[in-house]
XYZ file of C-alpha atoms in Angstrom:
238
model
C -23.867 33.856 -41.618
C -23.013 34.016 -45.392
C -19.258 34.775 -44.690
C -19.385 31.827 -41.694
C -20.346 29.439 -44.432
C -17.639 30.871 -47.229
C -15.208 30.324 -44.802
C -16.203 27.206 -43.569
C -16.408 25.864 -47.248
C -13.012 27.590 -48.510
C -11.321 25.641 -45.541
C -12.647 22.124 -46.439
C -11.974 23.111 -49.890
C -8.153 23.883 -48.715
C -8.136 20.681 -46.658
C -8.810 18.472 -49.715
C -6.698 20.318 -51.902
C -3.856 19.593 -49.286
C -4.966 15.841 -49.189
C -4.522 15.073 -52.533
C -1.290 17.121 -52.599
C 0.405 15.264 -49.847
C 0.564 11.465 -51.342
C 3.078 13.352 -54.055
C 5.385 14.735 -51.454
C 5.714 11.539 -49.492
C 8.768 9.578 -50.968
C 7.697 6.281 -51.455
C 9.194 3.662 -49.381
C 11.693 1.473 -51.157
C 11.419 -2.431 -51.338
C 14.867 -3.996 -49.754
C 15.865 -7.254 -51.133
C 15.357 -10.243 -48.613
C 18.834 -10.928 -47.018
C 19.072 -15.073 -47.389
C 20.517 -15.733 -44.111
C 22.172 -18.666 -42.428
C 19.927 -20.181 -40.347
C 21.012 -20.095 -36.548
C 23.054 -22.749 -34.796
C 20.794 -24.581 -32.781
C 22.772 -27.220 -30.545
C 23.310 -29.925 -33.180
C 26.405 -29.827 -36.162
C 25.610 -29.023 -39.770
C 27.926 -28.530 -42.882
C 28.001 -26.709 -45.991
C 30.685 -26.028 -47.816
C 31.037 -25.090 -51.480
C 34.529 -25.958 -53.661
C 36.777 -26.363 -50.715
C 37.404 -29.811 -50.019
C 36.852 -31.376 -46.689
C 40.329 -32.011 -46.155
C 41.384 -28.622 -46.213
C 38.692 -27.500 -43.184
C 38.408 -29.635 -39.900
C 35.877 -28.606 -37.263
C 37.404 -27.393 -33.890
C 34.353 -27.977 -31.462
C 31.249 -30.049 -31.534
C 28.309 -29.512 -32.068
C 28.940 -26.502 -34.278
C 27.258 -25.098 -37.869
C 29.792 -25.077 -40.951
C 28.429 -22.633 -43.923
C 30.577 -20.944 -46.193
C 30.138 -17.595 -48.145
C 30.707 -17.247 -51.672
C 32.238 -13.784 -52.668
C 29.822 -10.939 -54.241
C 32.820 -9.046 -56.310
C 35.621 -10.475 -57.307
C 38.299 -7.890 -59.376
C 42.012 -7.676 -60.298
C 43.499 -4.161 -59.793
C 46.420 -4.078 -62.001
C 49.813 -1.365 -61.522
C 51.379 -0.466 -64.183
C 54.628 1.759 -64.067
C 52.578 4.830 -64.904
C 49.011 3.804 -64.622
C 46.810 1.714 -62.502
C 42.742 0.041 -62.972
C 40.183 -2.422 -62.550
C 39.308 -5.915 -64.217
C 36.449 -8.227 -63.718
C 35.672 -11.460 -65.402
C 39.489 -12.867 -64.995
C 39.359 -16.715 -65.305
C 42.907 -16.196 -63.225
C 45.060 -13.880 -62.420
C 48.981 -13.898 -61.915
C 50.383 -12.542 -58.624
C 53.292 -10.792 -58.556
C 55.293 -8.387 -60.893
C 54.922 -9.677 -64.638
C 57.106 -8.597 -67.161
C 58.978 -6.529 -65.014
C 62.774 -6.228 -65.394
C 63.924 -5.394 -61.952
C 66.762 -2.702 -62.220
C 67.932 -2.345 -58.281
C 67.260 -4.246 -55.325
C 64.680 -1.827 -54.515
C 62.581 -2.672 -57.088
C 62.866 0.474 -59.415
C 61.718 -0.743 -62.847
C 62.800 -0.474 -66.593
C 63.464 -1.929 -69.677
C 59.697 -4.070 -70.707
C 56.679 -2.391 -69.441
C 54.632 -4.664 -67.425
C 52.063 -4.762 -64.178
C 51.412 -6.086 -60.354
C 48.026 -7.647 -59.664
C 46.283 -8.055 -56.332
C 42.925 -9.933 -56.028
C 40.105 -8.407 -54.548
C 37.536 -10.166 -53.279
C 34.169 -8.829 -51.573
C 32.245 -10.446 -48.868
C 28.635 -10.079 -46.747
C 29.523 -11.307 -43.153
C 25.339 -9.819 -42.566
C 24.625 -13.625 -43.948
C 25.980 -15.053 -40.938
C 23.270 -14.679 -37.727
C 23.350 -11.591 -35.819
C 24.637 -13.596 -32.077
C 26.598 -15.844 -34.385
C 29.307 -17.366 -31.964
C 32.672 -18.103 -34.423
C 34.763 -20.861 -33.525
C 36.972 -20.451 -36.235
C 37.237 -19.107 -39.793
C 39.473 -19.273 -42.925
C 39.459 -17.477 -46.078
C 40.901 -20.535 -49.052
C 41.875 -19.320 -52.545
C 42.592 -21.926 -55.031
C 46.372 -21.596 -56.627
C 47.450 -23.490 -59.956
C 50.774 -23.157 -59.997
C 53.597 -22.484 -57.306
C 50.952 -23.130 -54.654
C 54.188 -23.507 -51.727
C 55.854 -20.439 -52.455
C 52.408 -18.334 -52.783
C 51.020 -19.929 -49.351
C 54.609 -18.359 -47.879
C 54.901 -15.253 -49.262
C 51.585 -13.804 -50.328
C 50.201 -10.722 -48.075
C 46.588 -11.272 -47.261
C 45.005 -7.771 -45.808
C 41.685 -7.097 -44.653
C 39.068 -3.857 -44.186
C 35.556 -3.991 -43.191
C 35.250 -1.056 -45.509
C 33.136 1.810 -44.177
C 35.004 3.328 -41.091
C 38.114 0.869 -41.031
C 41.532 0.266 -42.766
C 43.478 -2.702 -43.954
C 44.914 -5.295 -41.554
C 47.191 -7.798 -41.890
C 45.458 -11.372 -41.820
C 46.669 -14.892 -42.552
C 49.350 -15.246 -38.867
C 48.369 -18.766 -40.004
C 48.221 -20.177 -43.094
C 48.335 -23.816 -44.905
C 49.790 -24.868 -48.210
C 47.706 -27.221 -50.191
C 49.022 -30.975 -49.366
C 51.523 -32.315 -52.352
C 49.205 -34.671 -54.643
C 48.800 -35.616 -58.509
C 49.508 -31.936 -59.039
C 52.434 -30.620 -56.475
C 52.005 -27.168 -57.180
C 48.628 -26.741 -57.405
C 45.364 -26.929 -54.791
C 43.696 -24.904 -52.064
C 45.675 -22.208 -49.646
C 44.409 -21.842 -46.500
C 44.491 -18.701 -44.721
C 42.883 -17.732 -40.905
C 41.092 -14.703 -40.598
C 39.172 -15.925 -37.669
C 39.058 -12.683 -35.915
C 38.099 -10.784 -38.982
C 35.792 -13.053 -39.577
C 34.124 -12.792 -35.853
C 34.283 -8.728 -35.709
C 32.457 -8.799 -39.142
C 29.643 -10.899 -38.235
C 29.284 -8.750 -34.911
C 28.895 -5.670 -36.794
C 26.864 -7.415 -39.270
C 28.853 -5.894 -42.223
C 27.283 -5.987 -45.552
C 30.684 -5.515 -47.890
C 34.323 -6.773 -46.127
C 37.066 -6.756 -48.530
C 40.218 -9.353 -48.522
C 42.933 -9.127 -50.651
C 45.660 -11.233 -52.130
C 48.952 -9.981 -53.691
C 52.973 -11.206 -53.587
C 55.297 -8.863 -53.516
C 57.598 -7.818 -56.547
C 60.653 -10.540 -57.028
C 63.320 -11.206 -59.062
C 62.180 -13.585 -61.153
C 59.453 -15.584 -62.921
C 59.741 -18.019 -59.979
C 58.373 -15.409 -57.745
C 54.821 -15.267 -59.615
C 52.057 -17.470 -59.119
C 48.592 -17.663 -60.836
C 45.236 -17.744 -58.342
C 41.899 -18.980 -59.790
C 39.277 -16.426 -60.000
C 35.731 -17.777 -61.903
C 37.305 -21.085 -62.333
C 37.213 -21.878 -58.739
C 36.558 -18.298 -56.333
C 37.845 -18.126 -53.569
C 35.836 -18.976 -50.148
C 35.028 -17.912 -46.971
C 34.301 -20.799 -44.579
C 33.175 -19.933 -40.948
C 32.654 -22.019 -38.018
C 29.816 -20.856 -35.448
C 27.642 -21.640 -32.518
């Protein structure tokens, strides 16, 4: 009887022992910040659109929702002839090869050191409703000088990051109309499809970049806005 009760009392013992012991191995669950989503398109047009002027978006079907998305990161990764890194916190950036002396049509380098920019911007397309429909989407980045010659000949790529590689974007593209200040204002750039296959996958961190590719001379260069005015992604959905 005595050894029934010992054992009966060792095990409850045990059994509280193990109760308190457990709460410590658990990991505690971690609190996720609230995604602010776009609210869902529900069969009547809405707009709302940050920096880019309504000229330089029109609709293409009615009734549609208008938001854009503001950028997360923005950096400048900067070559130089032997080494290569990251800035943040660039009021602008030039594109192109500064203070590079070309030495052959190929684009070998000497004489004054100097660097090649490209302007990386991140983006969460997870904003955007899950059964988001996209009618059309464009990715605008603000230019202040030689806005013509950078809406020609800049290379726009994109890469949903995790599991995926760059892509060429930007088929279509629109220089920023000739006003008070000719070579200045918004370029334009599709990424419609991008844009869609994002929001599909819901994808949390989407990268496009800008750069121009190395010239001949200074008229080849042109200077983007970064904090002064970020670029923007405006999307069109049902």
């Amino acid at each position: 009887m005595k050894s029934a009760l010992l054992t009966a009392f060792l095990a409850a013992a045990a059994f509280a022992v193990l109760n308190l012991a457990l709460p410590s191995c658990v990991p505690t669950a971690r609190s996720l910040p609230k995604l602010d989503k776009f609210p869902v398109c529900e069969g009547r047009s809405t707009t709302s659109v940050s920096r880019l002027d309504g000229k330089s978006f029109s609709r293409s079907a009615a009734p549609s929702c208008v938001r854009s998305l503001d950028p997360f990161d923005l950096s400048a990764w900067v070559e130089a002839p032997i080494t290569a890194h990251t800035q943040r916190n660039l009021p602008k950036v030039v594109l192109g090869c500064a203070n590079l002396v070309p030495d052959a049509a190929d684009c070998s380098y000497a004489g004054l050191p100097g660097h090649a920019a490209t302007l990386h911007s991140s983006f969460n397309f997870a904003r955007y409703p899950t059964l988001a429909r996209v009618r059309k989407a464009v990715f605008a980045f603000y230019a202040e000088d030689n806005a013509a010659y950078l809406a020609r000949a800049a290379e726009v790529r994109g890469k949903l990051n995790d599991g995926d590689v760059y892509q060429n974007l930007g088929a279509s593209r629109v220089a920023p109309p000739f006003t008070r200040q000719p070579h200045a204002g918004w370029v334009v750039v599709d990424v419609t499809d991008f844009a869609a296959r994002a929001i599909n996958e819901q994808r949390t961190d989407a990268s496009i970049d800008i750069s121009l590719p190395c010239g001949r001379s200074e008229e080849e260069l042109a200077t983007v806005s970064v904090l002064r005015r970020e670029p923007v992604l405006v999307v069109e959905y049902k």
